Amino acid sequence: VEMSRGGMGAVAIIELDGKIAGVFTDGDLRRQLETRGKDVLSIQLSELPLKMPVTIDANAFLLEASKIFKERRIDNILVTDDNKLVGMLDIQDLN
């Protein structure tokens, strides 16, 4: 639901202390639905495997983000400032 509200294909999972715990994507959700069926919708995200996201510093240039998207073949990059999440870039943001 949060992915849809935010218009993104991913949601960042943040620990209580503000540290990034991982990222869960719409692709992860599709794969979990295929494997576990609709019962996956009642499972907490903390019980699912999370990927460690690719991050970029808030002071970086968009050119650097563009290179990361191309080299890593990903759709989302978390934006951090002093290791705290401040936003998320989607590859569509660069178009």
PDB file of C-alpha atoms in Angstrom:
ATOM      1  CA  VAL A   1       0.000   0.000   0.000  1.00  0.00           C
ATOM      2  CA  GLU A   2       2.823   2.409   0.886  1.00  0.00           C
ATOM      3  CA  MET A   3       4.561   1.702  -2.423  1.00  0.00           C
ATOM      4  CA  SER A   4       1.372   2.615  -4.284  1.00  0.00           C
ATOM      5  CA  ARG A   5       0.781   5.737  -2.203  1.00  0.00           C
ATOM      6  CA  GLY A   6       4.326   6.927  -2.781  1.00  0.00           C
ATOM      7  CA  GLY A   7       4.304   6.088  -6.465  1.00  0.00           C
ATOM      8  CA  MET A   8       7.457   4.038  -6.031  1.00  0.00           C
ATOM      9  CA  GLY A   9       8.321   0.432  -6.737  1.00  0.00           C
ATOM     10  CA  ALA A  10       9.971  -0.015  -3.359  1.00  0.00           C
ATOM     11  CA  VAL A  11       9.670   0.825   0.297  1.00  0.00           C
ATOM     12  CA  ALA A  12      12.558   1.342   2.714  1.00  0.00           C
ATOM     13  CA  ILE A  13      12.461  -0.560   5.989  1.00  0.00           C
ATOM     14  CA  ILE A  14      13.844   1.503   8.860  1.00  0.00           C
ATOM     15  CA  GLU A  15      14.854   0.258  12.327  1.00  0.00           C
ATOM     16  CA  LEU A  16      13.580   2.083  15.424  1.00  0.00           C
ATOM     17  CA  ASP A  17      17.006   3.740  15.771  1.00  0.00           C
ATOM     18  CA  GLY A  18      16.701   5.187  12.253  1.00  0.00           C
ATOM     19  CA  LYS A  19      19.122   2.793  10.560  1.00  0.00           C
ATOM     20  CA  ILE A  20      18.171   1.341   7.202  1.00  0.00           C
ATOM     21  CA  ALA A  21      17.268  -2.342   7.647  1.00  0.00           C
ATOM     22  CA  GLY A  22      16.616  -3.071   3.995  1.00  0.00           C
ATOM     23  CA  VAL A  23      14.315  -2.481   1.092  1.00  0.00           C
ATOM     24  CA  PHE A  24      11.257  -4.368  -0.125  1.00  0.00           C
ATOM     25  CA  THR A  25      10.264  -3.995  -3.780  1.00  0.00           C
ATOM     26  CA  ASP A  26       7.154  -4.633  -5.800  1.00  0.00           C
ATOM     27  CA  GLY A  27       9.111  -7.451  -7.450  1.00  0.00           C
ATOM     28  CA  ASP A  28       9.777  -8.967  -4.016  1.00  0.00           C
ATOM     29  CA  LEU A  29       6.055  -8.827  -3.332  1.00  0.00           C
ATOM     30  CA  ARG A  30       5.198 -10.552  -6.633  1.00  0.00           C
ATOM     31  CA  ARG A  31       7.749 -13.292  -5.949  1.00  0.00           C
ATOM     32  CA  GLN A  32       6.431 -13.808  -2.418  1.00  0.00           C
ATOM     33  CA  LEU A  33       2.846 -13.984  -3.709  1.00  0.00           C
ATOM     34  CA  GLU A  34       3.910 -16.588  -6.252  1.00  0.00           C
ATOM     35  CA  THR A  35       5.729 -18.649  -3.618  1.00  0.00           C
ATOM     36  CA  ARG A  36       3.466 -18.254  -0.575  1.00  0.00           C
ATOM     37  CA  GLY A  37       0.158 -17.194  -2.081  1.00  0.00           C
ATOM     38  CA  LYS A  38      -2.081 -14.529  -0.600  1.00  0.00           C
ATOM     39  CA  ASP A  39      -1.129 -15.596   2.950  1.00  0.00           C
ATOM     40  CA  VAL A  40       2.018 -13.515   2.505  1.00  0.00           C
ATOM     41  CA  LEU A  41      -0.158 -10.413   2.889  1.00  0.00           C
ATOM     42  CA  SER A  42      -0.593 -11.183   6.603  1.00  0.00           C
ATOM     43  CA  ILE A  43       3.155 -11.592   7.262  1.00  0.00           C
ATOM     44  CA  GLN A  44       5.146  -8.727   8.777  1.00  0.00           C
ATOM     45  CA  LEU A  45       7.932  -7.348   6.593  1.00  0.00           C
ATOM     46  CA  SER A  46      10.446  -8.164   9.322  1.00  0.00           C
ATOM     47  CA  GLU A  47       9.720 -11.858   8.686  1.00  0.00           C
ATOM     48  CA  LEU A  48      10.537 -11.624   4.983  1.00  0.00           C
ATOM     49  CA  PRO A  49      13.990 -11.567   3.391  1.00  0.00           C
ATOM     50  CA  LEU A  50      15.079  -7.978   2.778  1.00  0.00           C
ATOM     51  CA  LYS A  51      17.700  -6.738   0.358  1.00  0.00           C
ATOM     52  CA  MET A  52      20.303  -4.239   1.423  1.00  0.00           C
ATOM     53  CA  PRO A  53      19.581  -1.198  -0.715  1.00  0.00           C
ATOM     54  CA  VAL A  54      21.922   0.819  -2.835  1.00  0.00           C
ATOM     55  CA  THR A  55      22.349   4.264  -1.310  1.00  0.00           C
ATOM     56  CA  ILE A  56      23.680   7.604  -2.451  1.00  0.00           C
ATOM     57  CA  ASP A  57      24.582  10.664  -0.415  1.00  0.00           C
ATOM     58  CA  ALA A  58      22.165  13.587  -0.637  1.00  0.00           C
ATOM     59  CA  ASN A  59      25.056  15.825  -1.772  1.00  0.00           C
ATOM     60  CA  ALA A  60      25.915  13.630  -4.774  1.00  0.00           C
ATOM     61  CA  PHE A  61      25.229  14.794  -8.303  1.00  0.00           C
ATOM     62  CA  LEU A  62      22.443  13.232 -10.347  1.00  0.00           C
ATOM     63  CA  LEU A  63      25.070  12.116 -12.853  1.00  0.00           C
ATOM     64  CA  GLU A  64      26.437   9.764 -10.181  1.00  0.00           C
ATOM     65  CA  ALA A  65      22.931   8.391  -9.556  1.00  0.00           C
ATOM     66  CA  SER A  66      22.465   7.892 -13.286  1.00  0.00           C
ATOM     67  CA  LYS A  67      25.683   5.862 -13.451  1.00  0.00           C
ATOM     68  CA  ILE A  68      24.569   3.725 -10.498  1.00  0.00           C
ATOM     69  CA  PHE A  69      21.213   2.994 -12.138  1.00  0.00           C
ATOM     70  CA  LYS A  70      22.945   1.934 -15.338  1.00  0.00           C
ATOM     71  CA  GLU A  71      25.790  -0.093 -13.789  1.00  0.00           C
ATOM     72  CA  ARG A  72      23.716  -1.853 -11.117  1.00  0.00           C
ATOM     73  CA  ARG A  73      20.609  -2.251 -13.320  1.00  0.00           C
ATOM     74  CA  ILE A  74      18.298  -1.187 -10.518  1.00  0.00           C
ATOM     75  CA  ASP A  75      15.195   0.986 -10.340  1.00  0.00           C
ATOM     76  CA  ASN A  76      15.546   2.620  -6.907  1.00  0.00           C
ATOM     77  CA  ILE A  77      18.318   4.243  -4.891  1.00  0.00           C
ATOM     78  CA  LEU A  78      17.883   5.376  -1.292  1.00  0.00           C
ATOM     79  CA  VAL A  79      19.144   8.900  -0.605  1.00  0.00           C
ATOM     80  CA  THR A  80      20.915   9.375   2.709  1.00  0.00           C
ATOM     81  CA  ASP A  81      22.344  12.239   4.718  1.00  0.00           C
ATOM     82  CA  ASP A  82      24.688  11.279   7.551  1.00  0.00           C
ATOM     83  CA  ASN A  83      23.553   7.651   7.082  1.00  0.00           C
ATOM     84  CA  LYS A  84      19.895   8.594   7.662  1.00  0.00           C
ATOM     85  CA  LEU A  85      17.247   8.084   5.001  1.00  0.00           C
ATOM     86  CA  VAL A  86      16.042  11.357   3.492  1.00  0.00           C
ATOM     87  CA  GLY A  87      14.445  10.134   0.278  1.00  0.00           C
ATOM     88  CA  MET A  88      14.374   7.705  -2.598  1.00  0.00           C
ATOM     89  CA  LEU A  89      15.230   8.152  -6.252  1.00  0.00           C
ATOM     90  CA  ASP A  90      13.393   6.134  -8.870  1.00  0.00           C
ATOM     91  CA  ILE A  91      14.942   5.659 -12.296  1.00  0.00           C
ATOM     92  CA  GLN A  92      11.869   7.442 -13.724  1.00  0.00           C
ATOM     93  CA  ASP A  93      12.898  10.580 -11.804  1.00  0.00           C
ATOM     94  CA  LEU A  94      15.778  10.996 -14.265  1.00  0.00           C
ATOM     95  CA  ASN A  95      13.609  10.807 -17.383  1.00  0.00           C
TER      96      ASN A  95
END
